[in-house]
């Protein structure tokens, strides 16, 4: 069994530097070859820590199930793009973009980390924060077809 645990905190800012309600605190992935991936996600929702669990064929699908359990939001992921930039001996940085639709609103989240799964999960959470901001703070005429945001995982 391979166990990957990340304990990085990702503070999410949305348009204008406002805080979103969701903060990614931890992602734990349990993986065995030819078996479903089991993922636990720890997030803060408006400052309250919550834990969710998901199990699916892939780590990202499992993380999405766990995040949906925590947030109550179900997003349809349209595309997920991950780019890894190698920095020689210093390691690499993964940057992820997640295009999704939540309740009819298209958003794009962004995240990056040294770990590609963590960057992908951060991008998904960032997209949910973007959805929250756009759906509650802006009228449909104030926003375009989609919005994008940036989130970092240290």
CSV table of C-alpha atoms in Angstrom, one decimal:
chain,number,residue,atom,x,y,z
A,1,UNK,CA,0.0,0.0,0.0
A,2,UNK,CA,1.3,3.4,-0.9
A,3,UNK,CA,0.2,6.2,1.4
A,4,UNK,CA,0.6,9.8,0.4
A,5,UNK,CA,-0.2,12.4,3.0
A,6,UNK,CA,0.0,16.2,2.4
A,7,UNK,CA,-0.5,18.6,5.2
A,8,UNK,CA,-0.4,21.9,3.3
A,9,UNK,CA,-2.9,24.6,4.0
A,10,UNK,CA,-4.3,26.5,1.0
A,11,UNK,CA,-6.0,29.8,1.7
A,12,UNK,CA,-8.3,30.7,-1.2
A,13,UNK,CA,-8.8,34.2,-2.3
A,14,UNK,CA,-11.4,35.1,-4.9
A,15,UNK,CA,-12.0,38.3,-6.9
A,16,UNK,CA,-10.9,41.5,-5.2
A,17,UNK,CA,-8.9,39.5,-2.6
A,18,UNK,CA,-12.0,38.4,-0.7
A,19,UNK,CA,-11.8,35.1,1.2
A,20,UNK,CA,-13.8,32.1,-0.1
A,21,UNK,CA,-15.6,29.8,2.4
A,22,UNK,CA,-13.5,26.7,1.6
A,23,UNK,CA,-9.9,26.1,2.7
A,24,UNK,CA,-8.1,22.9,1.8
A,25,UNK,CA,-6.1,21.7,4.8
A,26,UNK,CA,-5.1,18.1,4.0
A,27,UNK,CA,-5.3,15.4,1.4
A,28,UNK,CA,-4.6,11.8,2.2
A,29,UNK,CA,-4.5,9.2,-0.6
A,30,UNK,CA,-4.3,5.4,-0.1
A,31,UNK,CA,-3.6,3.6,-3.3
A,32,UNK,CA,-3.0,0.0,-4.4
A,33,UNK,CA,-2.4,-1.2,-7.9
A,34,UNK,CA,-5.6,-2.5,-9.6
A,35,UNK,CA,-7.8,-1.2,-6.7
A,36,UNK,CA,-9.9,1.8,-6.0
A,37,UNK,CA,-8.2,4.8,-4.5
A,38,UNK,CA,-9.3,5.9,-1.1
A,39,UNK,CA,-9.0,9.7,-0.3
A,40,UNK,CA,-9.6,11.6,2.8
A,41,UNK,CA,-9.9,15.4,2.6
A,42,UNK,CA,-9.8,17.8,5.5
A,43,UNK,CA,-11.2,21.3,4.8
A,44,UNK,CA,-12.3,24.3,6.7
A,45,UNK,CA,-15.7,25.5,5.8
A,46,UNK,CA,-16.2,29.1,7.1
A,47,UNK,CA,-13.5,28.3,9.7
A,48,UNK,CA,-15.0,24.9,10.8
A,49,UNK,CA,-12.8,21.8,10.1
A,50,UNK,CA,-14.6,19.0,8.3
A,51,UNK,CA,-13.5,15.7,6.9
A,52,UNK,CA,-14.8,13.8,3.9
A,53,UNK,CA,-13.9,10.4,2.4
A,54,UNK,CA,-14.3,9.2,-1.2
A,55,UNK,CA,-13.5,6.0,-3.0
A,56,UNK,CA,-13.3,5.6,-6.8
A,57,UNK,CA,-11.1,4.4,-9.6
A,58,UNK,CA,-8.9,7.5,-9.5
A,59,UNK,CA,-7.5,9.8,-6.8
A,60,UNK,CA,-9.2,12.9,-8.2
A,61,UNK,CA,-12.6,11.2,-8.5
A,62,UNK,CA,-12.2,10.1,-4.9
A,63,UNK,CA,-11.2,13.6,-3.8
A,64,UNK,CA,-14.3,15.1,-5.6
A,65,UNK,CA,-16.6,12.6,-3.8
A,66,UNK,CA,-15.0,13.6,-0.4
A,67,UNK,CA,-15.2,17.3,-1.1
A,68,UNK,CA,-18.9,17.0,-2.2
A,69,UNK,CA,-19.6,15.2,1.1
A,70,UNK,CA,-18.0,18.2,3.0
A,71,UNK,CA,-19.5,21.1,0.9
A,72,UNK,CA,-22.8,19.6,-0.3
A,73,UNK,CA,-21.8,21.0,-3.8
A,74,UNK,CA,-21.7,18.7,-6.8
A,75,UNK,CA,-19.6,20.1,-9.7
A,76,UNK,CA,-19.4,18.7,-13.2
A,77,UNK,CA,-15.7,18.8,-14.2
A,78,UNK,CA,-15.4,19.8,-17.8
A,79,UNK,CA,-11.6,19.6,-18.0
A,80,UNK,CA,-8.6,19.2,-15.7
A,81,UNK,CA,-5.2,20.3,-17.0
A,82,UNK,CA,-2.1,19.7,-15.0
A,83,UNK,CA,1.3,21.1,-16.0
A,84,UNK,CA,4.5,20.0,-14.2
A,85,UNK,CA,7.6,22.2,-14.4
A,86,UNK,CA,10.9,20.5,-13.4
A,87,UNK,CA,13.3,22.7,-11.5
A,88,UNK,CA,16.4,20.5,-11.7
A,89,UNK,CA,17.5,19.4,-8.2
A,90,UNK,CA,15.0,21.7,-6.5
A,91,UNK,CA,12.1,19.5,-7.5
A,92,UNK,CA,9.1,20.4,-9.6
A,93,UNK,CA,6.0,22.5,-9.4
A,94,UNK,CA,2.6,21.3,-10.6
A,95,UNK,CA,0.1,23.8,-11.8
A,96,UNK,CA,-3.5,22.7,-12.3
A,97,UNK,CA,-6.6,24.3,-14.0
A,98,UNK,CA,-10.0,22.9,-13.4
A,99,UNK,CA,-12.9,24.0,-15.6
A,100,UNK,CA,-16.2,23.0,-14.0
A,101,UNK,CA,-19.9,23.8,-14.0
A,102,UNK,CA,-21.7,24.2,-10.6
A,103,UNK,CA,-25.5,24.7,-10.7
A,104,UNK,CA,-25.3,26.0,-14.3
A,105,UNK,CA,-22.4,28.5,-13.6
A,106,UNK,CA,-19.1,27.8,-15.4
A,107,UNK,CA,-15.9,28.5,-13.3
A,108,UNK,CA,-12.2,27.9,-13.6
A,109,UNK,CA,-10.1,27.2,-10.5
A,110,UNK,CA,-6.3,27.2,-10.3
A,111,UNK,CA,-4.0,25.6,-7.9
A,112,UNK,CA,-0.4,24.6,-7.6
A,113,UNK,CA,1.8,22.5,-5.4
A,114,UNK,CA,4.9,20.3,-5.6
A,115,UNK,CA,2.4,17.4,-5.8
A,116,UNK,CA,0.2,17.0,-8.9
A,117,UNK,CA,-2.8,15.4,-7.0
A,118,UNK,CA,-2.7,18.2,-4.4
A,119,UNK,CA,-2.5,20.8,-7.1
A,120,UNK,CA,-5.5,19.3,-8.9
A,121,UNK,CA,-7.6,19.1,-5.6
A,122,UNK,CA,-6.6,22.7,-4.8
A,123,UNK,CA,-7.8,23.8,-8.3
A,124,UNK,CA,-11.1,22.1,-7.7
A,125,UNK,CA,-11.6,23.7,-4.3
A,126,UNK,CA,-10.6,27.1,-5.8
A,127,UNK,CA,-13.3,26.6,-8.5
A,128,UNK,CA,-15.9,26.0,-5.7
A,129,UNK,CA,-14.8,29.2,-4.0
A,130,UNK,CA,-15.2,31.0,-7.3
A,131,UNK,CA,-18.7,29.6,-7.7
A,132,UNK,CA,-19.6,30.6,-4.2
A,133,UNK,CA,-18.4,34.2,-4.8
A,134,UNK,CA,-20.0,34.5,-8.2
A,135,UNK,CA,-23.4,33.0,-7.2
A,136,UNK,CA,-23.8,35.0,-4.0
A,137,UNK,CA,-22.1,38.2,-4.8
A,138,UNK,CA,-22.8,39.0,-8.4
A,139,UNK,CA,-25.8,39.2,-10.6
A,140,UNK,CA,-25.7,37.2,-13.8
A,141,UNK,CA,-25.3,40.4,-15.8
A,142,UNK,CA,-22.2,41.3,-13.7
A,143,UNK,CA,-20.3,38.2,-14.7
A,144,UNK,CA,-19.2,36.7,-18.0
A,145,UNK,CA,-19.7,33.2,-19.2
A,146,UNK,CA,-16.9,31.9,-16.9
A,147,UNK,CA,-14.6,33.2,-14.2
A,148,UNK,CA,-11.2,32.2,-13.1
A,149,UNK,CA,-9.3,32.4,-9.9
A,150,UNK,CA,-5.9,31.4,-8.6
A,151,UNK,CA,-5.0,29.3,-5.5
A,152,UNK,CA,-1.8,28.2,-4.1
A,153,UNK,CA,-0.8,25.3,-1.9
A,154,UNK,CA,2.5,25.8,-0.1
